PDB file of C-alpha atoms in Angstrom:
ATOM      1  CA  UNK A   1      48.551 -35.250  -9.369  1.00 45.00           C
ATOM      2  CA  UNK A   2      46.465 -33.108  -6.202  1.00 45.00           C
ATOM      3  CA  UNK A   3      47.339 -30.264  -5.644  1.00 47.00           C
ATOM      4  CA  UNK A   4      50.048 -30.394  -2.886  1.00 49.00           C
ATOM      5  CA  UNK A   5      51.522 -28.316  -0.111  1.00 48.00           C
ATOM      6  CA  UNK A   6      53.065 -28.725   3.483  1.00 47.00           C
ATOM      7  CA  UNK A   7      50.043 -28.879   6.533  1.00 46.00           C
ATOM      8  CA  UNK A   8      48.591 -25.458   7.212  1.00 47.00           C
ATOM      9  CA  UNK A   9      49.665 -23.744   3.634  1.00 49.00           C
ATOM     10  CA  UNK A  10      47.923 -20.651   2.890  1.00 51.00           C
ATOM     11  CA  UNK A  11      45.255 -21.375   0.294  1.00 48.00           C
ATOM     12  CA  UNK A  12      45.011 -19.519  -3.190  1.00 49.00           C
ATOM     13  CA  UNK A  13      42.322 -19.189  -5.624  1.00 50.00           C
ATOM     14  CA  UNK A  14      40.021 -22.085  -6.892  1.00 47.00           C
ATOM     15  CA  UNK A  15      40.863 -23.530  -3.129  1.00 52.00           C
ATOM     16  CA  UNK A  16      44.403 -24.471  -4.250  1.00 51.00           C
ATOM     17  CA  UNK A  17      46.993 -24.491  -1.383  1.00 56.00           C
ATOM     18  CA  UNK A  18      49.921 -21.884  -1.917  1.00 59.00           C
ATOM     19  CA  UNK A  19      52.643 -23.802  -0.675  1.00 61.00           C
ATOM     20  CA  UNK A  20      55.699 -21.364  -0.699  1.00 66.00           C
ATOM     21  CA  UNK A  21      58.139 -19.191  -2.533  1.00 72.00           C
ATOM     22  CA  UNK A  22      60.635 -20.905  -4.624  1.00 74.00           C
ATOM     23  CA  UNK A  23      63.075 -21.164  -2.509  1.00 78.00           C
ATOM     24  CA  UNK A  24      61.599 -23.254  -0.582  1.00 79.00           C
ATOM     25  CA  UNK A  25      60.379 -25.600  -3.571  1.00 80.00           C
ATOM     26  CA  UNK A  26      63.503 -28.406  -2.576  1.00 83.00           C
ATOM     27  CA  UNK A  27      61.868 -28.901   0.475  1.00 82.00           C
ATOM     28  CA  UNK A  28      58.337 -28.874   0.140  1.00 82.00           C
ATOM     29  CA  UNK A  29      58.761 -31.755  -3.294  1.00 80.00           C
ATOM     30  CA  UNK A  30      60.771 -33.745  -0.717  1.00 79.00           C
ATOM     31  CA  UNK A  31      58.158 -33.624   1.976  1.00 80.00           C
ATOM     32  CA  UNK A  32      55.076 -33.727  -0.497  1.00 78.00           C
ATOM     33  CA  UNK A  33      54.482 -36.314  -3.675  1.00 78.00           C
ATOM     34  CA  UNK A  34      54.442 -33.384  -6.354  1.00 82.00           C
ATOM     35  CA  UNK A  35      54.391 -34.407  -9.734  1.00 83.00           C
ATOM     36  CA  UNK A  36      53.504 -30.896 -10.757  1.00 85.00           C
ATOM     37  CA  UNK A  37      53.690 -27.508 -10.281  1.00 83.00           C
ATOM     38  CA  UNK A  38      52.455 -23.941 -11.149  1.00 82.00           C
ATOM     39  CA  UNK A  39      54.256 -21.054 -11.035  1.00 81.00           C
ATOM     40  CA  UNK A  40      53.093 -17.703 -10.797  1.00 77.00           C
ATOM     41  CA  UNK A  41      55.889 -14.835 -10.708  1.00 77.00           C
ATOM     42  CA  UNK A  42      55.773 -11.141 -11.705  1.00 76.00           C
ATOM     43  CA  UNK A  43      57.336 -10.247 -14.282  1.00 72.00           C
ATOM     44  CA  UNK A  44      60.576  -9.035 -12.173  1.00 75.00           C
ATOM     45  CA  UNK A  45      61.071 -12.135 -10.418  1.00 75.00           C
ATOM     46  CA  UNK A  46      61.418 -14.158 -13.762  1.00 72.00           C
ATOM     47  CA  UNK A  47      64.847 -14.375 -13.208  1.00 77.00           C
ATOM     48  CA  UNK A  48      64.113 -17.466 -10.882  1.00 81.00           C
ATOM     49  CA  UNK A  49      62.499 -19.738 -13.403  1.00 81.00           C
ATOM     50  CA  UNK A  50      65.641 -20.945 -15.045  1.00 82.00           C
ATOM     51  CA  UNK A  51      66.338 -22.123 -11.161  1.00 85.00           C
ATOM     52  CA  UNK A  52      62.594 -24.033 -10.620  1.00 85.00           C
ATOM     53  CA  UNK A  53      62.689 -25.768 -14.289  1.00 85.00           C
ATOM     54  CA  UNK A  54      66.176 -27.425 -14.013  1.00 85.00           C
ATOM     55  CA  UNK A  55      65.288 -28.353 -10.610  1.00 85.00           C
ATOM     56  CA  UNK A  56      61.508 -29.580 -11.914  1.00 83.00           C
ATOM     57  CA  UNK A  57      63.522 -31.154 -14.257  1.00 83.00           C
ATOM     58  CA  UNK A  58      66.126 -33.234 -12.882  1.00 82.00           C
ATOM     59  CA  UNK A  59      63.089 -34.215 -10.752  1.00 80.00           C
ATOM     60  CA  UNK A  60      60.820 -35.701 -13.438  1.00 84.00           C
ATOM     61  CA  UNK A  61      58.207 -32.863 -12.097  1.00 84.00           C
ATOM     62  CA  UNK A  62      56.172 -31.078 -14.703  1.00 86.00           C
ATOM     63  CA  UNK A  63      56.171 -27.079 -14.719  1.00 85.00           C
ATOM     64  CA  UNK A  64      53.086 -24.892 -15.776  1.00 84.00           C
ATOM     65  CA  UNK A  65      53.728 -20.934 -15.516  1.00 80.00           C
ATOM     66  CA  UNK A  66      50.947 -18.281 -15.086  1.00 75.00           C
ATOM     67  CA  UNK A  67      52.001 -15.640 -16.940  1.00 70.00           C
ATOM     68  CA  UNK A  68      51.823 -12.484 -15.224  1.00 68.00           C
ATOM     69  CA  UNK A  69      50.512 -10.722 -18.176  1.00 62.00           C
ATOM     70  CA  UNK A  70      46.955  -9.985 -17.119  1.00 60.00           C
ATOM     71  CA  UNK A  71      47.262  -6.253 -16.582  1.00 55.00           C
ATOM     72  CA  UNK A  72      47.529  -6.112 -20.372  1.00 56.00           C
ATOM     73  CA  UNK A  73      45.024  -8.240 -21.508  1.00 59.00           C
ATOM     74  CA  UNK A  74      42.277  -6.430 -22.347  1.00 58.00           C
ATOM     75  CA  UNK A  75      41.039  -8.844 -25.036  1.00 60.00           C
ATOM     76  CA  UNK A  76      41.365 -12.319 -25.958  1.00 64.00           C
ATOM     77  CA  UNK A  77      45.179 -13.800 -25.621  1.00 68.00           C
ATOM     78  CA  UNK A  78      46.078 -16.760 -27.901  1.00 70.00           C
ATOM     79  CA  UNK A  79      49.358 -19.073 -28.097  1.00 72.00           C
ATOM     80  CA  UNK A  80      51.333 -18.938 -31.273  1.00 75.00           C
ATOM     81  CA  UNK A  81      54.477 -20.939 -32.411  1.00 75.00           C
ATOM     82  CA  UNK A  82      57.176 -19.091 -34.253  1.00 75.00           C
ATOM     83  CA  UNK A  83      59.558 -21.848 -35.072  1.00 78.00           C
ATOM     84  CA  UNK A  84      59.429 -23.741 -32.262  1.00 78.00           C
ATOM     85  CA  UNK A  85      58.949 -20.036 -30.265  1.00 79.00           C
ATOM     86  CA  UNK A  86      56.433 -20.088 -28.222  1.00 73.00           C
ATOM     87  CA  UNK A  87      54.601 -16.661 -28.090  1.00 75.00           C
ATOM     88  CA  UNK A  88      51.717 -15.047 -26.728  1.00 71.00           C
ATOM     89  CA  UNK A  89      49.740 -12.950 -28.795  1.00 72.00           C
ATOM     90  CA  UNK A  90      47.667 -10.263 -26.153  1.00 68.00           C
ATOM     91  CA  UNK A  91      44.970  -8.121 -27.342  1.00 65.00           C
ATOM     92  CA  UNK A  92      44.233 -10.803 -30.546  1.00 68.00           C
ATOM     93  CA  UNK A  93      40.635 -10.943 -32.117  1.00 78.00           C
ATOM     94  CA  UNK A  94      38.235 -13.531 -33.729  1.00 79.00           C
ATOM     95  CA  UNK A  95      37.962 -11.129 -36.912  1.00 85.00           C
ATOM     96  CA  UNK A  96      40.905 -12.841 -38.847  1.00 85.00           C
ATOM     97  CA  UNK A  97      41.296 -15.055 -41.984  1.00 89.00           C
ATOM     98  CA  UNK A  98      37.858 -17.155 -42.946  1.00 94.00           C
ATOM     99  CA  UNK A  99      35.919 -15.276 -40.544  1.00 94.00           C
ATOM    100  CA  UNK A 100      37.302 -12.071 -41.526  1.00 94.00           C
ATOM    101  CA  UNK A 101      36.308 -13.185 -45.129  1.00 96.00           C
ATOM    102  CA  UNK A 102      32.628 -14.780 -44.100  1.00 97.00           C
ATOM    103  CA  UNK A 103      31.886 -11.182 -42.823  1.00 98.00           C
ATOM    104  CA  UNK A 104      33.299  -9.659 -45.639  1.00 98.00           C
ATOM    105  CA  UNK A 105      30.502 -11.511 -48.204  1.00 98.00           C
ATOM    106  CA  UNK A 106      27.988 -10.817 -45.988  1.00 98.00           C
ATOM    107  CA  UNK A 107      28.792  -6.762 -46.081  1.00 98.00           C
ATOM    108  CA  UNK A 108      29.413  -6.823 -49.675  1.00 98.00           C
ATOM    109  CA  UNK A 109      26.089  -8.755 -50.382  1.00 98.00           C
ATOM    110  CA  UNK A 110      23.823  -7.044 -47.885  1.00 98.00           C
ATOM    111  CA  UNK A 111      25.044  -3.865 -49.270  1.00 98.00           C
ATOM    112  CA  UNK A 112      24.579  -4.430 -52.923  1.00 98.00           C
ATOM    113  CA  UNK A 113      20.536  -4.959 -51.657  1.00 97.00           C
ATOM    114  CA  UNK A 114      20.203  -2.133 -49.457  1.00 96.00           C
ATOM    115  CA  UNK A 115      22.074   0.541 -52.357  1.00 96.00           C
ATOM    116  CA  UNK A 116      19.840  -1.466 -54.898  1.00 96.00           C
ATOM    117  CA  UNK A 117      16.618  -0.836 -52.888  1.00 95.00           C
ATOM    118  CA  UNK A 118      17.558   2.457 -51.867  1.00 93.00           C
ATOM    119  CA  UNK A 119      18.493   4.338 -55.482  1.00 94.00           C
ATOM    120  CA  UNK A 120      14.721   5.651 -55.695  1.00 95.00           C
ATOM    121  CA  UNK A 121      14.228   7.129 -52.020  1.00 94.00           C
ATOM    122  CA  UNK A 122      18.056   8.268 -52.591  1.00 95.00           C
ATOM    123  CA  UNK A 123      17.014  10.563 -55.276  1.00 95.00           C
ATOM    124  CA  UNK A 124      13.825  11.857 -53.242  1.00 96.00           C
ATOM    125  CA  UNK A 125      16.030  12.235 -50.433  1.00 95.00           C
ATOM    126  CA  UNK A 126      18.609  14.124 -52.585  1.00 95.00           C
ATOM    127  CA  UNK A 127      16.061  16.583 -53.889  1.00 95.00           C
ATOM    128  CA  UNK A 128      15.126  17.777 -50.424  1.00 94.00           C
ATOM    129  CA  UNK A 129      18.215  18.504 -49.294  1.00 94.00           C
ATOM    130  CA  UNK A 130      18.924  20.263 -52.090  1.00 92.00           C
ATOM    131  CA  UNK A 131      15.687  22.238 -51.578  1.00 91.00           C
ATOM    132  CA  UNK A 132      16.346  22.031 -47.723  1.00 88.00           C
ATOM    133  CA  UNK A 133      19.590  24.501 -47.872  1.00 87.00           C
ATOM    134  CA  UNK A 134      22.113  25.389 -50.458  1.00 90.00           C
ATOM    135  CA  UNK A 135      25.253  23.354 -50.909  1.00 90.00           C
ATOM    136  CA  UNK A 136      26.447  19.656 -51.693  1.00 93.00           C
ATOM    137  CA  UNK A 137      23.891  16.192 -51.097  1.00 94.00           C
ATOM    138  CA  UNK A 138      26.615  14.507 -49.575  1.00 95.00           C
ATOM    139  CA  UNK A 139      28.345  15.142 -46.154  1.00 92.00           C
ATOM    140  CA  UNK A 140      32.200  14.235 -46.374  1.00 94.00           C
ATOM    141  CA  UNK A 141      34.392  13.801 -43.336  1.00 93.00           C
ATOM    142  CA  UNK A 142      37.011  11.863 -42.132  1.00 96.00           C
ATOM    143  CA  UNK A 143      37.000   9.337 -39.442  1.00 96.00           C
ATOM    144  CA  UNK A 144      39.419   6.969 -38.423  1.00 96.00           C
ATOM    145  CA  UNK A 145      38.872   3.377 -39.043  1.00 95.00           C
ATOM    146  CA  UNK A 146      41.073   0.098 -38.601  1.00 94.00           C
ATOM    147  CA  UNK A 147      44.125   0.034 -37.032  1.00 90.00           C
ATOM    148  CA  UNK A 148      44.025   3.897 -36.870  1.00 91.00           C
ATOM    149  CA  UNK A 149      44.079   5.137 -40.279  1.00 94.00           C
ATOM    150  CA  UNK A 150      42.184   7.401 -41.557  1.00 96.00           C
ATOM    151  CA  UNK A 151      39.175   7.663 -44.191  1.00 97.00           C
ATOM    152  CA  UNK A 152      36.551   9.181 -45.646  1.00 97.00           C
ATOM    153  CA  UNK A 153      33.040   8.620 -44.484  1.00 97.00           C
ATOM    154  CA  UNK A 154      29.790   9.761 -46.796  1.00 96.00           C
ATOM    155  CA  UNK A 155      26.570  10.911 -45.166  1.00 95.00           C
ATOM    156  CA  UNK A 156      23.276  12.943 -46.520  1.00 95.00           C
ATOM    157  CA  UNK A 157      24.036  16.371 -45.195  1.00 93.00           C
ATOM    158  CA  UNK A 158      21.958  16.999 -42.390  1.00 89.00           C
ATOM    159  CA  UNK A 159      23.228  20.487 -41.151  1.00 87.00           C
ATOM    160  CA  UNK A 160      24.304  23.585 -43.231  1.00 85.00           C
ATOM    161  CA  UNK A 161      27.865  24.017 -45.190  1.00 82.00           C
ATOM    162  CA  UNK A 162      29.087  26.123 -42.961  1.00 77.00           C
ATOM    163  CA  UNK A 163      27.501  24.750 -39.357  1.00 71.00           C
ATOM    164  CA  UNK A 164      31.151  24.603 -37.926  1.00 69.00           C
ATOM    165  CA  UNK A 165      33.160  27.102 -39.317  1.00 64.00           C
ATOM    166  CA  UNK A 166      32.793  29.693 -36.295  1.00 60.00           C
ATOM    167  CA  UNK A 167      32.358  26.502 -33.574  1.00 61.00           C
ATOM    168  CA  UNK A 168      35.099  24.353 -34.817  1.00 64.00           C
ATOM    169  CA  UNK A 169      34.046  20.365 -34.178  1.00 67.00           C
ATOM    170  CA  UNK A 170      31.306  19.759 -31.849  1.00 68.00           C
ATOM    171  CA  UNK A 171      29.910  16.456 -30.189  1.00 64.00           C
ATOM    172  CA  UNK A 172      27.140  15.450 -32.010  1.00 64.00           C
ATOM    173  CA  UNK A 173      23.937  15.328 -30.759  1.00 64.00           C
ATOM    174  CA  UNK A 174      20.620  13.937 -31.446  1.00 61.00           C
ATOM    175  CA  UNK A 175      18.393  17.628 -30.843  1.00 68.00           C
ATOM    176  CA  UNK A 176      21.322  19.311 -32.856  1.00 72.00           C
ATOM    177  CA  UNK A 177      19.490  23.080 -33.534  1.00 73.00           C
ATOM    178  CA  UNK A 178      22.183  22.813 -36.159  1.00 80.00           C
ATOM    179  CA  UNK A 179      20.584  20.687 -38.633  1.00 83.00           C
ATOM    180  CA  UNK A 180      18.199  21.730 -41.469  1.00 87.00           C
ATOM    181  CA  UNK A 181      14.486  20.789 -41.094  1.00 87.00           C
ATOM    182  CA  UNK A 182      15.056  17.759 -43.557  1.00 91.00           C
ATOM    183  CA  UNK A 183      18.249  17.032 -41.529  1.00 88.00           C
ATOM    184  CA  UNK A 184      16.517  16.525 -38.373  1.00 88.00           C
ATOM    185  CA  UNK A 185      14.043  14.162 -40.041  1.00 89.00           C
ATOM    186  CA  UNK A 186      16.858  12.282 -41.486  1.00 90.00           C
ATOM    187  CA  UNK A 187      19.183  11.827 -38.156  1.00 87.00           C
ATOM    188  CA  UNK A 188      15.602  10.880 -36.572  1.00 84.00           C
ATOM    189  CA  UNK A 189      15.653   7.623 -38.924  1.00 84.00           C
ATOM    190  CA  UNK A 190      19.201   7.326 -39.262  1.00 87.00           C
ATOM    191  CA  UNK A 191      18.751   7.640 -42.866  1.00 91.00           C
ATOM    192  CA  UNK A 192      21.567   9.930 -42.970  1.00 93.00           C
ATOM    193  CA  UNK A 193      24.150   7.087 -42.631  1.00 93.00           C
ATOM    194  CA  UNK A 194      22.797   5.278 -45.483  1.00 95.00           C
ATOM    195  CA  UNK A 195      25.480   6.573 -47.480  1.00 96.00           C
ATOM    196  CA  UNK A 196      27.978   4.771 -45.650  1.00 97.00           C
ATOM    197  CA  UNK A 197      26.783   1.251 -47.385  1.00 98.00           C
ATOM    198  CA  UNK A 198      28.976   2.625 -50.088  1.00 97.00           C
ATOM    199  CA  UNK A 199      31.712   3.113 -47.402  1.00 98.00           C
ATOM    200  CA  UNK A 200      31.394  -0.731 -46.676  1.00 98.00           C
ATOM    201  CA  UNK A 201      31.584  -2.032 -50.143  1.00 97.00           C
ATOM    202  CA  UNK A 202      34.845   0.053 -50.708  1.00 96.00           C
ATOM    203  CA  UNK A 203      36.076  -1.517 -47.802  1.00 97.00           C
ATOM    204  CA  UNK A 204      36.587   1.343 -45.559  1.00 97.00           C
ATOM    205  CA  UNK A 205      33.684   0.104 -42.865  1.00 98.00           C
ATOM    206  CA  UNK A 206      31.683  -2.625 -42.026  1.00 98.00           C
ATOM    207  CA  UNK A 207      27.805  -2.885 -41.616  1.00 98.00           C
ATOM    208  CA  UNK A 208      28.100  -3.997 -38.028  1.00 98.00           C
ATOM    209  CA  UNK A 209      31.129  -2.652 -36.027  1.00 97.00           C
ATOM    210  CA  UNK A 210      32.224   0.026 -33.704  1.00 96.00           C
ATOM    211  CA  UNK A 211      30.892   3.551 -34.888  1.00 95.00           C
ATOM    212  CA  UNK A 212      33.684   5.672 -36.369  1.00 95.00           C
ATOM    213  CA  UNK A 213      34.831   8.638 -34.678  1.00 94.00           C
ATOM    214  CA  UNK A 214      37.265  12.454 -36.004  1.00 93.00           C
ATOM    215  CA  UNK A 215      40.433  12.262 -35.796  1.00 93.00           C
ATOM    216  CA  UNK A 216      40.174  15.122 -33.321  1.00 91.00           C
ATOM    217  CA  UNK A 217      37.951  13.633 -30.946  1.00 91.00           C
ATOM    218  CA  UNK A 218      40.235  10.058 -31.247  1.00 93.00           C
ATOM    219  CA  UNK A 219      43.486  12.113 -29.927  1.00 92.00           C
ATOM    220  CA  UNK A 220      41.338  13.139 -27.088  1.00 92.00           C
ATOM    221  CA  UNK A 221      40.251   9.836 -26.323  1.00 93.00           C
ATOM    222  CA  UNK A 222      42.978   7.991 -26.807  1.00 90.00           C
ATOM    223  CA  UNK A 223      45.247   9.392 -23.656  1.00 90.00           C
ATOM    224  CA  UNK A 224      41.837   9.499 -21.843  1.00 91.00           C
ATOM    225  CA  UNK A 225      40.248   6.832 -21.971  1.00 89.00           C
ATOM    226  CA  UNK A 226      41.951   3.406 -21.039  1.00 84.00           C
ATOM    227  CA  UNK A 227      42.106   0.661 -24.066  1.00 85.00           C
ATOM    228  CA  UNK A 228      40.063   3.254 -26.296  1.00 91.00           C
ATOM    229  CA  UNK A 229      42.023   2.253 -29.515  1.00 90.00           C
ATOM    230  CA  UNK A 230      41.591  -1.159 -29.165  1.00 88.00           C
ATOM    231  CA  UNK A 231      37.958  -0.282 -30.506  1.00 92.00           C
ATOM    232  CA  UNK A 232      40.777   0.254 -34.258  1.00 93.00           C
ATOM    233  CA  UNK A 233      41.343  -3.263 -33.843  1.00 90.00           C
ATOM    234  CA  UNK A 234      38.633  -3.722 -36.238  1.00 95.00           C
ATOM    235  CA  UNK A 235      36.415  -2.096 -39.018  1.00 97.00           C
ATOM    236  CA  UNK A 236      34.236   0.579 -38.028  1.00 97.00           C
ATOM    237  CA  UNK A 237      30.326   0.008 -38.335  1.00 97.00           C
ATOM    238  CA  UNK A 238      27.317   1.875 -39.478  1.00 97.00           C
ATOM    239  CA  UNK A 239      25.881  -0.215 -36.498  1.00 96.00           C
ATOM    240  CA  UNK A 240      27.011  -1.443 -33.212  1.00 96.00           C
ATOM    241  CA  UNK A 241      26.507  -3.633 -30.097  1.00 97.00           C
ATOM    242  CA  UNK A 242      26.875  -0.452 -28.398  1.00 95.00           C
ATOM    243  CA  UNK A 243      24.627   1.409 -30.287  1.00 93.00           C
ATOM    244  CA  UNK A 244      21.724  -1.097 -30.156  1.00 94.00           C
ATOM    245  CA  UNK A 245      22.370  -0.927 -25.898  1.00 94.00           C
ATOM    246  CA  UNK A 246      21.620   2.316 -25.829  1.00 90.00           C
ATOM    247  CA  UNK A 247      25.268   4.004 -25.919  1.00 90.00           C
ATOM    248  CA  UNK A 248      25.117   6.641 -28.639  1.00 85.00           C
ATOM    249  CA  UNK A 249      24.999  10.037 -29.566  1.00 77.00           C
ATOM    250  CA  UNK A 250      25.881  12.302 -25.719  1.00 78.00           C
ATOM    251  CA  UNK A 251      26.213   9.218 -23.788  1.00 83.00           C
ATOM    252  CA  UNK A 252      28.735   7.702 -21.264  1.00 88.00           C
ATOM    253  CA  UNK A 253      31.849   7.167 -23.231  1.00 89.00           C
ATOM    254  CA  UNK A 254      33.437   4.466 -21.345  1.00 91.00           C
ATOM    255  CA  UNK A 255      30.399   2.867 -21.825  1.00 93.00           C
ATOM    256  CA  UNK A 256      30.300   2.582 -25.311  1.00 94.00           C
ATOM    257  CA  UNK A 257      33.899   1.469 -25.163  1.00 93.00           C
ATOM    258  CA  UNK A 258      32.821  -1.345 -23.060  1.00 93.00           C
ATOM    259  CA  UNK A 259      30.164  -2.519 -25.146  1.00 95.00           C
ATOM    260  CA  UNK A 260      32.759  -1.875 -28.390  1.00 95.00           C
ATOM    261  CA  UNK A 261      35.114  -4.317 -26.555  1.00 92.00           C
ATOM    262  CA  UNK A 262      32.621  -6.713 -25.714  1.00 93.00           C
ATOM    263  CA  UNK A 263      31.651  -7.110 -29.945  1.00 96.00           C
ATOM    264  CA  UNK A 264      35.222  -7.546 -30.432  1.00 93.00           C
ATOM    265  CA  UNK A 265      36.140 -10.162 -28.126  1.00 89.00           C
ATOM    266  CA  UNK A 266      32.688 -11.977 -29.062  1.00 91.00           C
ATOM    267  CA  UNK A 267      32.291 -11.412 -32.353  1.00 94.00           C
ATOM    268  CA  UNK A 268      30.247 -14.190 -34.241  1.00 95.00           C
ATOM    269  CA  UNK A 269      28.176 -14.171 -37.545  1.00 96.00           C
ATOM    270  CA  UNK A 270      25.059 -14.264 -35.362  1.00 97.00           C
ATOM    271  CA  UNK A 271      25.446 -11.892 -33.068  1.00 97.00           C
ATOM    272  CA  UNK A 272      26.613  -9.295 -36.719  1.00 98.00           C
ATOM    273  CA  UNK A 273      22.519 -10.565 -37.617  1.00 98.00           C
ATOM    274  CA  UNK A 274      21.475  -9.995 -34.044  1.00 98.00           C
ATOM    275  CA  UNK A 275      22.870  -5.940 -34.004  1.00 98.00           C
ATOM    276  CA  UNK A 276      21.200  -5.418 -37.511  1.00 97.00           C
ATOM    277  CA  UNK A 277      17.789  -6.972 -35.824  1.00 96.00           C
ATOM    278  CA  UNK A 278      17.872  -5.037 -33.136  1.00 95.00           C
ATOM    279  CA  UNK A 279      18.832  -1.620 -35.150  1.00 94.00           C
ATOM    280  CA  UNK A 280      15.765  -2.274 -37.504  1.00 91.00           C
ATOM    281  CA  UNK A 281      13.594  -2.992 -34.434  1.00 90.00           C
ATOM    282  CA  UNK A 282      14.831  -0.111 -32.441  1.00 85.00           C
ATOM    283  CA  UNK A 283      14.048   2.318 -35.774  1.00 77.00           C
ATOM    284  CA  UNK A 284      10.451   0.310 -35.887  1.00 73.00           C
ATOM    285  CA  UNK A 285      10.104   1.501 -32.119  1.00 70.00           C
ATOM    286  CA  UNK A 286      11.080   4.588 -33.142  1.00 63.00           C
ATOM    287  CA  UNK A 287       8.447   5.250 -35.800  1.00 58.00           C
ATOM    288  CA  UNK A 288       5.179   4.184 -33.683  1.00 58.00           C
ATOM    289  CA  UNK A 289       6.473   6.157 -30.978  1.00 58.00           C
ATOM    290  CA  UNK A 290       6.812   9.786 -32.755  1.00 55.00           C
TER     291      UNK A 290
END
């Protein structure tokens, strides 16, 4: 049917006339040939639709309801049936069931290459760290990762055992006077994450995903920042959409949050190969540029 309303209605968005409130919905269906109608309440005037669909009904007019839901939706919403129920699920994500799985080969697999390829310059690497500064090759931490939990993330140690005992945990930083000579050359590559391809074939992270943060820093955030732990709603990443924008290290939060949200809601196989393009080209860039 058109969209209908008395002469002179206001008019609503997409050019649609507003007609009136619902009690004046009698009037206006006798006046007007309605065959349909939307409704659009908030949520404390819901009382009202039992009113508007026996009346829709008894008139053979069909109902559609905007759900006034949008101040919640930060991410994709999706309709569900639970027996007959209908629901809507807010905040839901592509990363579920066969896609969840199809990313979850391509992790495993480009992982298995990249620890395969990487056991010789590991051991190089190992050797002048250990030369670098006394202590342990490997950098243990925890971060959390999906749906909030927490687990353990492996780096090459970059800084020395004790760099926060007196400071407690700092924001990192890419000029950190903190790390060890052979740290600095590592975070300058990224090589220092390399460890966390083992992190992805235990399951614990993805290759492509929102970067991992402390549990301390996460409590901050979370009452802070608006829709910050929807960033849990999936694995965290050794890369990111964020990350390959520009938005890491000591730079704009909300930001990176944005850009975390955006891979989320978007997530495709393609755009996973696009981020690990882009990383490899930005470290390319890099290189001829130091």
């Amino acid at each position: 049917g058109r969209p209908g309303g008395p002469a002179g209605a206001p008019i609503g968005p997409r050019g649609l006339p507003l007609p009136g409130t619902p009690a004046a919905l009698p009037q206006i269906c006798a006046q007007e040939k309605i065959d349909e109608i939307c409704v659009a309440l908030p949520i404390e005037e819901h009382v009202k639709m039992l009113g508007i669909v026996e009346f829709a009904s008894r008139e053979c007019i069909d109902v559609h309801v905007v759900p006034d839901l949008l101040q919640f939706i930060a991410l994709r919403a999706r309709l569900e049936d639970l027996d007959g129920l209908p629901l809507i699920s807010i905040n839901d994500v592509p990363l579920r069931g066969f896609n969840a799985v199809l990313k979850r080969i391509v992790d495993v697999a480009l992982s298995l290459v990249v620890i395969g390829v990487g056991a010789i310059p590991a051991i190089v690497i190992a050797i002048l760290i250990k030369r670098s500064s006394p202590g342990p090759v490997f950098y243990r931490q925890e971060r959390m990762g999906l749906d909030g939990k927490p687990f353990t993330v492996y780096k090459f140690r970059s800084m020395p055992v004790d760099a926060e005992d007196a400071s407690g945990p700092i924001w990192a930083r890419d000029d950190d006077p903190r790390a060890t000579p052979i740290g600095r050359w590592l975070r300058r590559w990224d090589i220092d994450e390399l460890p966390q391809f083992w992190n992805v074939l235990r399951g614990d992270m993805s290759i492509v995903g929102p970067r991992p943060e402390r549990p301390f820093f996460v409590e901050q955030f979370k009452h802070r920042i608006p829709q910050y732990m929807l960033r849990h709603k999936v694995k965290a990443g050794i890369t990111g959409w964020a990350q390959v924008n520009g938005w890491r290290g000591n730079t704009s939060l909300e930001k990176r949050i944005e850009f975390d949200l955006y891979y989320i809601e978007n997530w495709s196989l393609t755009l996973d190969f696009k981020i690990m393009w882009l990383t490899l080209l930005r470290n390319r860039e890099r290189l001829f540029h130091t």
